[in-house]
JSON list of C-alpha atoms in Angstrom, two decimals:
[
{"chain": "A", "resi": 166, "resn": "UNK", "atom": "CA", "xyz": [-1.09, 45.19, 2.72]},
{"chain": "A", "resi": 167, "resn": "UNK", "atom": "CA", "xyz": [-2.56, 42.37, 0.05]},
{"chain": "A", "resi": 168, "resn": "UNK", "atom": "CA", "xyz": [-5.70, 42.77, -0.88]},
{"chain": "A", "resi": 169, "resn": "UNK", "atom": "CA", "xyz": [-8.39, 40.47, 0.54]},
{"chain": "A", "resi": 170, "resn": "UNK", "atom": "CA", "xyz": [-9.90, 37.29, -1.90]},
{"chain": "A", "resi": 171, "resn": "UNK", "atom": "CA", "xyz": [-12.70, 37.49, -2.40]},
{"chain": "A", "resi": 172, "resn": "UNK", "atom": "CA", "xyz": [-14.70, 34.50, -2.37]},
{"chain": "A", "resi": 173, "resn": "UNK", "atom": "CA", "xyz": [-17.50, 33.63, -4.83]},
{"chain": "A", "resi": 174, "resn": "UNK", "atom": "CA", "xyz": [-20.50, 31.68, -5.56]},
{"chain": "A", "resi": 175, "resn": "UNK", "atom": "CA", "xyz": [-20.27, 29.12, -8.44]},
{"chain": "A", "resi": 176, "resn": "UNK", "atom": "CA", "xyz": [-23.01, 30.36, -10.55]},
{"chain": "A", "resi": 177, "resn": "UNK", "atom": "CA", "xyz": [-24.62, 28.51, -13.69]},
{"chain": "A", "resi": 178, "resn": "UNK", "atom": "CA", "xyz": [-24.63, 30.29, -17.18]},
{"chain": "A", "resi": 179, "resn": "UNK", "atom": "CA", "xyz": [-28.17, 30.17, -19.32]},
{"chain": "A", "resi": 180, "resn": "UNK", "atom": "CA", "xyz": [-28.54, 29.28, -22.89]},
{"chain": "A", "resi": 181, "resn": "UNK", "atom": "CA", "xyz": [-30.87, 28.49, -24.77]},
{"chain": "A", "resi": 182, "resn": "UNK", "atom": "CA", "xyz": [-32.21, 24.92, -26.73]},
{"chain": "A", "resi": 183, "resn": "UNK", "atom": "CA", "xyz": [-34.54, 24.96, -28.73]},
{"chain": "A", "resi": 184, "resn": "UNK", "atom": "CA", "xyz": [-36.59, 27.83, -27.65]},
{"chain": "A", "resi": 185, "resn": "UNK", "atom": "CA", "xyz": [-35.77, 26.33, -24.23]},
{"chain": "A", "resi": 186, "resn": "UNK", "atom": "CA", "xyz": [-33.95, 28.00, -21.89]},
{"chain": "A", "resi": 187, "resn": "UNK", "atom": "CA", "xyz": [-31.46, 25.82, -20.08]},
{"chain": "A", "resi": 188, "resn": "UNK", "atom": "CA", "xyz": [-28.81, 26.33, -17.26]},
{"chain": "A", "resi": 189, "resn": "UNK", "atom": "CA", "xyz": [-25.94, 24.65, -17.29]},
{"chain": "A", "resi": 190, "resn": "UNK", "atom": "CA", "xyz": [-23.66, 24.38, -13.98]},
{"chain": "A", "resi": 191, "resn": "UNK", "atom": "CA", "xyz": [-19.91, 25.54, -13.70]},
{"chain": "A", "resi": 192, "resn": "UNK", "atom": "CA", "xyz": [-17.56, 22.70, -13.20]},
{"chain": "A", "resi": 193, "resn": "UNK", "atom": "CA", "xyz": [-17.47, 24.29, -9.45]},
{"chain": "A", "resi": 194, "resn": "UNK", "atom": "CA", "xyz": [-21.22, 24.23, -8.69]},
{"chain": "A", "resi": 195, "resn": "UNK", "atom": "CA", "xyz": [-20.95, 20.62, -10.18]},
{"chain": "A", "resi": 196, "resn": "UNK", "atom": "CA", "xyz": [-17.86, 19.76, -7.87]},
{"chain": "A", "resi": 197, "resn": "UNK", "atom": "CA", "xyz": [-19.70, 22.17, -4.26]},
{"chain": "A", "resi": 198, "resn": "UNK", "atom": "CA", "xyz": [-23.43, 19.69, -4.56]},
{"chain": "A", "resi": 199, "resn": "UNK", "atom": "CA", "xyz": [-21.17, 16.57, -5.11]},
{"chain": "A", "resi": 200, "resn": "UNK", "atom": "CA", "xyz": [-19.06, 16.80, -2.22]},
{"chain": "A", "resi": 201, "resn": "UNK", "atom": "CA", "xyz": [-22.00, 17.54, 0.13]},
{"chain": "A", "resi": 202, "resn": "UNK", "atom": "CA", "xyz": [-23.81, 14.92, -1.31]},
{"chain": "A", "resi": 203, "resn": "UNK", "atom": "CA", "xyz": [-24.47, 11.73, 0.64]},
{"chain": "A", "resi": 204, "resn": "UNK", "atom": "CA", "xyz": [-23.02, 9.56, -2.09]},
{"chain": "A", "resi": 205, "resn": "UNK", "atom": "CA", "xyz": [-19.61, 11.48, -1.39]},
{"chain": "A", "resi": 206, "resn": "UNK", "atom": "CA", "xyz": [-20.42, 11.23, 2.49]},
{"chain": "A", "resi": 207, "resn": "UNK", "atom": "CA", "xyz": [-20.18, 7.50, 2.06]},
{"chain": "A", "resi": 208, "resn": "UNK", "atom": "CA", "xyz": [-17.73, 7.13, 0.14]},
{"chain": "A", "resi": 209, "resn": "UNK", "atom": "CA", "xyz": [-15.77, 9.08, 2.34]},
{"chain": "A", "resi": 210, "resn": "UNK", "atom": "CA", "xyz": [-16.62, 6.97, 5.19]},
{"chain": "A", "resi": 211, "resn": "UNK", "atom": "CA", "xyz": [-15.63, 4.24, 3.91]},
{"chain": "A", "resi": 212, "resn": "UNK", "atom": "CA", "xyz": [-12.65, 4.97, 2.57]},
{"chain": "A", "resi": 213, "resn": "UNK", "atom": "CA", "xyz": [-11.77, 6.04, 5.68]},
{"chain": "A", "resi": 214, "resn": "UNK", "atom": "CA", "xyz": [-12.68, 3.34, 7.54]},
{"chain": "A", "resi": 215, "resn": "UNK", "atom": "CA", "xyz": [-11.38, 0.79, 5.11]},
{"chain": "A", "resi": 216, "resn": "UNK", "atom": "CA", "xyz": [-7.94, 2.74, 5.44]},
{"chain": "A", "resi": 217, "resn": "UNK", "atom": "CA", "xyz": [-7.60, 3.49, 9.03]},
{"chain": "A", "resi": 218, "resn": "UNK", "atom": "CA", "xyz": [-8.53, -0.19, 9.85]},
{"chain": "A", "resi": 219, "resn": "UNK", "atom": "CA", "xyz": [-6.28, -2.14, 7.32]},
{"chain": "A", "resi": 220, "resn": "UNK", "atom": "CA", "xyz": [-3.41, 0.22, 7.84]},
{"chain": "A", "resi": 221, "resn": "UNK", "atom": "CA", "xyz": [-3.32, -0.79, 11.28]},
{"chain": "A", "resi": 222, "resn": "UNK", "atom": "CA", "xyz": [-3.45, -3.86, 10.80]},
{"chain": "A", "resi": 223, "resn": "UNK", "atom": "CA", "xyz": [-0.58, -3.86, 8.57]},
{"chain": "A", "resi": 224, "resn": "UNK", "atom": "CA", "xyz": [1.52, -1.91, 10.54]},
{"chain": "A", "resi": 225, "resn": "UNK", "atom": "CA", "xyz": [0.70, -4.20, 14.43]},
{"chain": "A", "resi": 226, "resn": "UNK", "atom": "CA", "xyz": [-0.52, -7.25, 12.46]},
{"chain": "A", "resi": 227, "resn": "UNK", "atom": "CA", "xyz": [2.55, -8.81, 13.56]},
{"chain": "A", "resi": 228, "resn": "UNK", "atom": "CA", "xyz": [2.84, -8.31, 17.34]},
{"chain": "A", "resi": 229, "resn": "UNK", "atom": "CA", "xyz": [-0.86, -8.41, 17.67]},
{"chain": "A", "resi": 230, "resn": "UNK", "atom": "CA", "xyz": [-0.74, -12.13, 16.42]},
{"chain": "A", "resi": 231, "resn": "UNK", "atom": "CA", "xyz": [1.90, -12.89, 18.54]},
{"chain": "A", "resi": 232, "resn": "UNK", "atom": "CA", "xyz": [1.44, -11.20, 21.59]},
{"chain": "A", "resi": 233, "resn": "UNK", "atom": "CA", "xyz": [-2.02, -12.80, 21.67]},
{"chain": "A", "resi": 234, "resn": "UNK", "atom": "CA", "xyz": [-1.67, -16.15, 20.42]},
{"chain": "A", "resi": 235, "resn": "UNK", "atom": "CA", "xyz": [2.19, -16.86, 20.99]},
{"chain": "A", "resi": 236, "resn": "UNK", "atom": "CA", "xyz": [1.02, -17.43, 24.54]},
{"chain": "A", "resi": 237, "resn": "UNK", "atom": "CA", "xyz": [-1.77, -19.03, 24.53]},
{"chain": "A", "resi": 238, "resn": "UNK", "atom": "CA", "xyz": [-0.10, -21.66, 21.83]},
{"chain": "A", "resi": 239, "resn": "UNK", "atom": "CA", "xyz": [3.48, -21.77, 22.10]},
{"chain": "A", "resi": 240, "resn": "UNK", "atom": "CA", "xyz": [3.56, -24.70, 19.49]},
{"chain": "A", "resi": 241, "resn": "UNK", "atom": "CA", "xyz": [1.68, -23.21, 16.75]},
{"chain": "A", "resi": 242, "resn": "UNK", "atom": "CA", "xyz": [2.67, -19.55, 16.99]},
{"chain": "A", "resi": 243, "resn": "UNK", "atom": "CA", "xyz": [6.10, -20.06, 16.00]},
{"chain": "A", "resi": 244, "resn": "UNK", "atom": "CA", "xyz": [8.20, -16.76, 14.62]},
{"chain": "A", "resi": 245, "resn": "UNK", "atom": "CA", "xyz": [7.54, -18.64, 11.16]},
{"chain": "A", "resi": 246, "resn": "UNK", "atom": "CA", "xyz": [3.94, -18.40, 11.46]},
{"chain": "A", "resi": 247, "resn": "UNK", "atom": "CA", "xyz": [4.55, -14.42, 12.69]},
{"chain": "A", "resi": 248, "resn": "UNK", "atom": "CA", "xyz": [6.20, -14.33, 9.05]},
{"chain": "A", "resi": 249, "resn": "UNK", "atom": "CA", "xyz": [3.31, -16.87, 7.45]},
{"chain": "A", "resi": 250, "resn": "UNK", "atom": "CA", "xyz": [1.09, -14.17, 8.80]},
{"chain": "A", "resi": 251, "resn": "UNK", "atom": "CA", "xyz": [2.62, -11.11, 7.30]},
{"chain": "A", "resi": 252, "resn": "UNK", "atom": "CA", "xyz": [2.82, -13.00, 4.00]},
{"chain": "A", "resi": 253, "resn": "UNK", "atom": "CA", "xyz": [-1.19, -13.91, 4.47]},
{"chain": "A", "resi": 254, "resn": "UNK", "atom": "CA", "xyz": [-2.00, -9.99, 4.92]},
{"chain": "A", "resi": 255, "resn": "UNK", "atom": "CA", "xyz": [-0.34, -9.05, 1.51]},
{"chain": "A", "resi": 256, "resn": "UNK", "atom": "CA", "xyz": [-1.46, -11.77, -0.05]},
{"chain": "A", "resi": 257, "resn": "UNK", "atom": "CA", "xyz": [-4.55, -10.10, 0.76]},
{"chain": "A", "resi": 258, "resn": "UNK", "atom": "CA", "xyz": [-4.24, -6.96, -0.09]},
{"chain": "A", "resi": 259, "resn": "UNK", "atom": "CA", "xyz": [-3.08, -8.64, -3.34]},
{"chain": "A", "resi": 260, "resn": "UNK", "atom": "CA", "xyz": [-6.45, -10.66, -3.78]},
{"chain": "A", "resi": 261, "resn": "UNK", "atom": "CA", "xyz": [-8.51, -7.71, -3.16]},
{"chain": "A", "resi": 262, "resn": "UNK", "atom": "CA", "xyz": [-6.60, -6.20, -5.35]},
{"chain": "A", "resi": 263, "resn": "UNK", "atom": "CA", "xyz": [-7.73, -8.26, -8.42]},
{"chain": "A", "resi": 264, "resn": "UNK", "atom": "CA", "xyz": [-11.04, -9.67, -7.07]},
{"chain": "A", "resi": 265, "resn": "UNK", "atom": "CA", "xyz": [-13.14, -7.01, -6.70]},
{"chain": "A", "resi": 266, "resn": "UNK", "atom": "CA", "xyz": [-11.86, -4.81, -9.75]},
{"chain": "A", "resi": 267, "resn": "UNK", "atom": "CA", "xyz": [-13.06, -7.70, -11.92]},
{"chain": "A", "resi": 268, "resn": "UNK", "atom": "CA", "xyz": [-16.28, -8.14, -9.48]},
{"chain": "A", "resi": 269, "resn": "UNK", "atom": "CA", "xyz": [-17.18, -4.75, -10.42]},
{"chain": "A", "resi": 270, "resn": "UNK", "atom": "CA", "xyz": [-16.30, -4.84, -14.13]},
{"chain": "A", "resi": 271, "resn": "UNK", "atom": "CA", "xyz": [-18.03, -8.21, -14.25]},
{"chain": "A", "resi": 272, "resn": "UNK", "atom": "CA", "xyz": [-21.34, -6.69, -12.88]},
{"chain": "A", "resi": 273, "resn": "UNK", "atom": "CA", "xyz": [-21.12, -3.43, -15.15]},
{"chain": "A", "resi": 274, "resn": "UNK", "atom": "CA", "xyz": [-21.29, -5.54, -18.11]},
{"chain": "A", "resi": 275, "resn": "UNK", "atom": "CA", "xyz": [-23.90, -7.90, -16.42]},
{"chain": "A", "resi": 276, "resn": "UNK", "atom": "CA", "xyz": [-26.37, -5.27, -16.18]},
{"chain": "A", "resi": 277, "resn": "UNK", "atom": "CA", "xyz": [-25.03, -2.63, -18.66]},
{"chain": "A", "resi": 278, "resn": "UNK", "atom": "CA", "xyz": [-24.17, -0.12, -16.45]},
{"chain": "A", "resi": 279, "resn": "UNK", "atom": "CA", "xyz": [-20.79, 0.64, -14.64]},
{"chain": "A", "resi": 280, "resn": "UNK", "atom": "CA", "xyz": [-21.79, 3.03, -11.91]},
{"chain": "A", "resi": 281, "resn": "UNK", "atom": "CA", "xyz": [-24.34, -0.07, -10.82]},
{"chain": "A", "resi": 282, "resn": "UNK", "atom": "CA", "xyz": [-21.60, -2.64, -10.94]},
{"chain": "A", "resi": 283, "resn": "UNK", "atom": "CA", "xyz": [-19.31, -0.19, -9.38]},
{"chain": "A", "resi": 284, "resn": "UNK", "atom": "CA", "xyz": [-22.13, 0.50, -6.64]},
{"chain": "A", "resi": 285, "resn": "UNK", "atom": "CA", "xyz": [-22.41, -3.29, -5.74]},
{"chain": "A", "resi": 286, "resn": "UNK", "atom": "CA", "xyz": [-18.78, -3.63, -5.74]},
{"chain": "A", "resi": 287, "resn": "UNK", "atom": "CA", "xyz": [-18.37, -1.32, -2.52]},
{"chain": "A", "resi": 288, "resn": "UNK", "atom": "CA", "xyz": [-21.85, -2.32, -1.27]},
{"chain": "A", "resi": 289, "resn": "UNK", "atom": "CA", "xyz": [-20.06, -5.71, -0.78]},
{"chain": "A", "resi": 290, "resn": "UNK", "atom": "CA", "xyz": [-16.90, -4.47, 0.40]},
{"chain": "A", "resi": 291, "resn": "UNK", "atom": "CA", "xyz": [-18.09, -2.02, 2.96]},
{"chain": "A", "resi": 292, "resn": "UNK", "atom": "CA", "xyz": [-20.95, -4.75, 4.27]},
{"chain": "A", "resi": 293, "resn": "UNK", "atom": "CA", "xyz": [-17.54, -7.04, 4.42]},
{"chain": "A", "resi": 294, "resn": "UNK", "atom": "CA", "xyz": [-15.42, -5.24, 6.35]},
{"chain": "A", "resi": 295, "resn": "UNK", "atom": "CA", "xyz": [-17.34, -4.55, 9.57]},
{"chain": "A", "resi": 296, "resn": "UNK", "atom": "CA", "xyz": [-18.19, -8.37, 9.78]},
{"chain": "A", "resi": 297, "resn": "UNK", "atom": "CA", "xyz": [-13.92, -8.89, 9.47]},
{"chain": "A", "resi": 298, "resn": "UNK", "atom": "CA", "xyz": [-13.42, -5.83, 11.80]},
{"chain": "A", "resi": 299, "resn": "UNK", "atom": "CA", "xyz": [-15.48, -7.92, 14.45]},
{"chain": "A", "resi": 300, "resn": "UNK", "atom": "CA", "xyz": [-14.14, -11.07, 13.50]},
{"chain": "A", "resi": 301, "resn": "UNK", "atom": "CA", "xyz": [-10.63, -9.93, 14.11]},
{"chain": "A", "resi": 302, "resn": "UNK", "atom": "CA", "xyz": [-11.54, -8.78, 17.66]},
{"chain": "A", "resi": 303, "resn": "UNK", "atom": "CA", "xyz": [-13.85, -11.46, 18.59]},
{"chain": "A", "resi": 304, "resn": "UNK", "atom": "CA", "xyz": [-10.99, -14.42, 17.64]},
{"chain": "A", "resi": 305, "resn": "UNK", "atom": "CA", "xyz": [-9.36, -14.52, 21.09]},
{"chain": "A", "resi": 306, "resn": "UNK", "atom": "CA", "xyz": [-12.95, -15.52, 22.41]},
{"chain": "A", "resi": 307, "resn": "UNK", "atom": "CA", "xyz": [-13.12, -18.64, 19.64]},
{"chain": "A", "resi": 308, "resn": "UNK", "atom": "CA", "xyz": [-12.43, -22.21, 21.57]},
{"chain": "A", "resi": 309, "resn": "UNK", "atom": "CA", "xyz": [-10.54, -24.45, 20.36]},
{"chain": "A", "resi": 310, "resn": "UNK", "atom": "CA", "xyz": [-6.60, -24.22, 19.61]},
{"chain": "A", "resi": 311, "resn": "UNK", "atom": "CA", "xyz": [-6.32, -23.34, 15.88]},
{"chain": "A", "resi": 312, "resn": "UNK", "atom": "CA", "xyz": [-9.94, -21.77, 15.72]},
{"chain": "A", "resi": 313, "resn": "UNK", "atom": "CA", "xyz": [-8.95, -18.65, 17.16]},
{"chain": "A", "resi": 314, "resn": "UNK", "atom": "CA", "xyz": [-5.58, -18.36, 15.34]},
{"chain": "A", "resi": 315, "resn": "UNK", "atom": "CA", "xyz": [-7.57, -19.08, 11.77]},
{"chain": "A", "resi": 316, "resn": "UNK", "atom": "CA", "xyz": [-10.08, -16.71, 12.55]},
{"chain": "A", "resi": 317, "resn": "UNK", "atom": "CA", "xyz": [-7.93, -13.80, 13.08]},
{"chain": "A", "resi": 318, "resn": "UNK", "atom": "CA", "xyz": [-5.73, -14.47, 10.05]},
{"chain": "A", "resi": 319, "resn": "UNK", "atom": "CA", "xyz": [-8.42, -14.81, 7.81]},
{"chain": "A", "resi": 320, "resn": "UNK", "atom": "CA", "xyz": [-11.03, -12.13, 9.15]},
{"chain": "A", "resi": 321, "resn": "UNK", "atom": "CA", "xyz": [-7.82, -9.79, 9.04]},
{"chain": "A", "resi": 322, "resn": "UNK", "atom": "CA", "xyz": [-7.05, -10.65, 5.04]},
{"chain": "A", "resi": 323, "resn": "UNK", "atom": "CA", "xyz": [-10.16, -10.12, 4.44]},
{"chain": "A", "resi": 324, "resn": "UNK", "atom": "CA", "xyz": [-9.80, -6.45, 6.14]},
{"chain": "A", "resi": 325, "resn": "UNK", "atom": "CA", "xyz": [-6.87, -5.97, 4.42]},
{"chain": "A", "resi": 326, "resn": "UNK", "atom": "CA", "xyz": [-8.90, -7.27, 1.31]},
{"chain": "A", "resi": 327, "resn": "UNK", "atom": "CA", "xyz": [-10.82, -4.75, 1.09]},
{"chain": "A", "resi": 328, "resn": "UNK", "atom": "CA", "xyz": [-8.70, -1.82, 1.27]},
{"chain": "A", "resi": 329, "resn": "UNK", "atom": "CA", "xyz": [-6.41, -3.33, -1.64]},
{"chain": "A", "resi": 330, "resn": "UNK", "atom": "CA", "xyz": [-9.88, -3.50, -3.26]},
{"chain": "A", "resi": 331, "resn": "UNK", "atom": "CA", "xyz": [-11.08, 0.24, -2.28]},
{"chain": "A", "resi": 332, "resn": "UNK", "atom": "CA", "xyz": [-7.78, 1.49, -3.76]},
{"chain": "A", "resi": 333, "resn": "UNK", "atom": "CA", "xyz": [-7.86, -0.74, -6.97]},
{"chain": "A", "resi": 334, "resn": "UNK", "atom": "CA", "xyz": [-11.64, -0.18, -7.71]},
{"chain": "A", "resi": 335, "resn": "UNK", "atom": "CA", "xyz": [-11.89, 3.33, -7.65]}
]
């Protein structure tokens, strides 16, 4: 029979500077306190909920839009606009894409520091995408007869923004 692994502790090696003694951390202590960090937590999150959200989207975008509004407006949800619509998510995806990439290298050399623009970046995003998340399912409940339909195209870009932005930004 195979011998069992045996699983060990990272451990951190001491040396010495200047008379000092300091530890320094093996890449898998560093890599074990990071991912049970809350930074990583949220990050996590959000990638996750960025993903899960815009991917379904992309994939019932479509029959959502025209299940819901071919019905209630026969003259303005046409099988073109279905297509218009599909076109409007990855144009998106595109946008966020390029927007917030730039966003967060345009803050990192604002304030001198890339992990702060980088920060703000995906403060933004993440604060976004719940807002477009609700948007999206409060657009049936809009009055009017293009409100509704302009709501939910542009509330689910903007979901769809974000996760071309989450996967371009990292």
């Amino acid at each position: 029979s195979p011998a069992p692994v045996a699983m060990h502790e990272p451990t951190a090696s001491a040396t010495t500077v200047g008379g000092a003694v300091a530890l320094e951390a093996s890449p898998a202590a560093v890599a074990q306190r990071a991912q049970w960090s809350r930074q990583f937590a949220l990050m996590t999150a959000g990638f996750g909920v960025a993903s899960c959200g815009s991917y379904a989207l992309i994939s019932t975008g479509h029959t959502m839009f025209m299940e819901v509004y071919g019905a209630r407006f026969p003259e303005l949800v046409t099988p073109q606009a279905g297509a218009a619509f599909v076109s409007a998510l990855g144009f998106g995806n595109l946008a966020g894409r390029l927007l917030w990439p730039n966003l967060s290298d345009g803050l990192a050399a604002r304030y001198g520091d890339g992990f702060l623009g980088r920060k703000r970046t995906f403060t933004a995003m993440w604060t976004l995408s719940p807002l477009a998340y609700s948007a999206v399912l409060l657009s049936p409940h809009c009055p009017g007869t293009t409100l509704p339909v302009v709501v939910f195209t542009v509330s689910a870009m903007a979901c769809v923004m974000n996760l071309g932005g989450a996967a371009a930004t990292r």
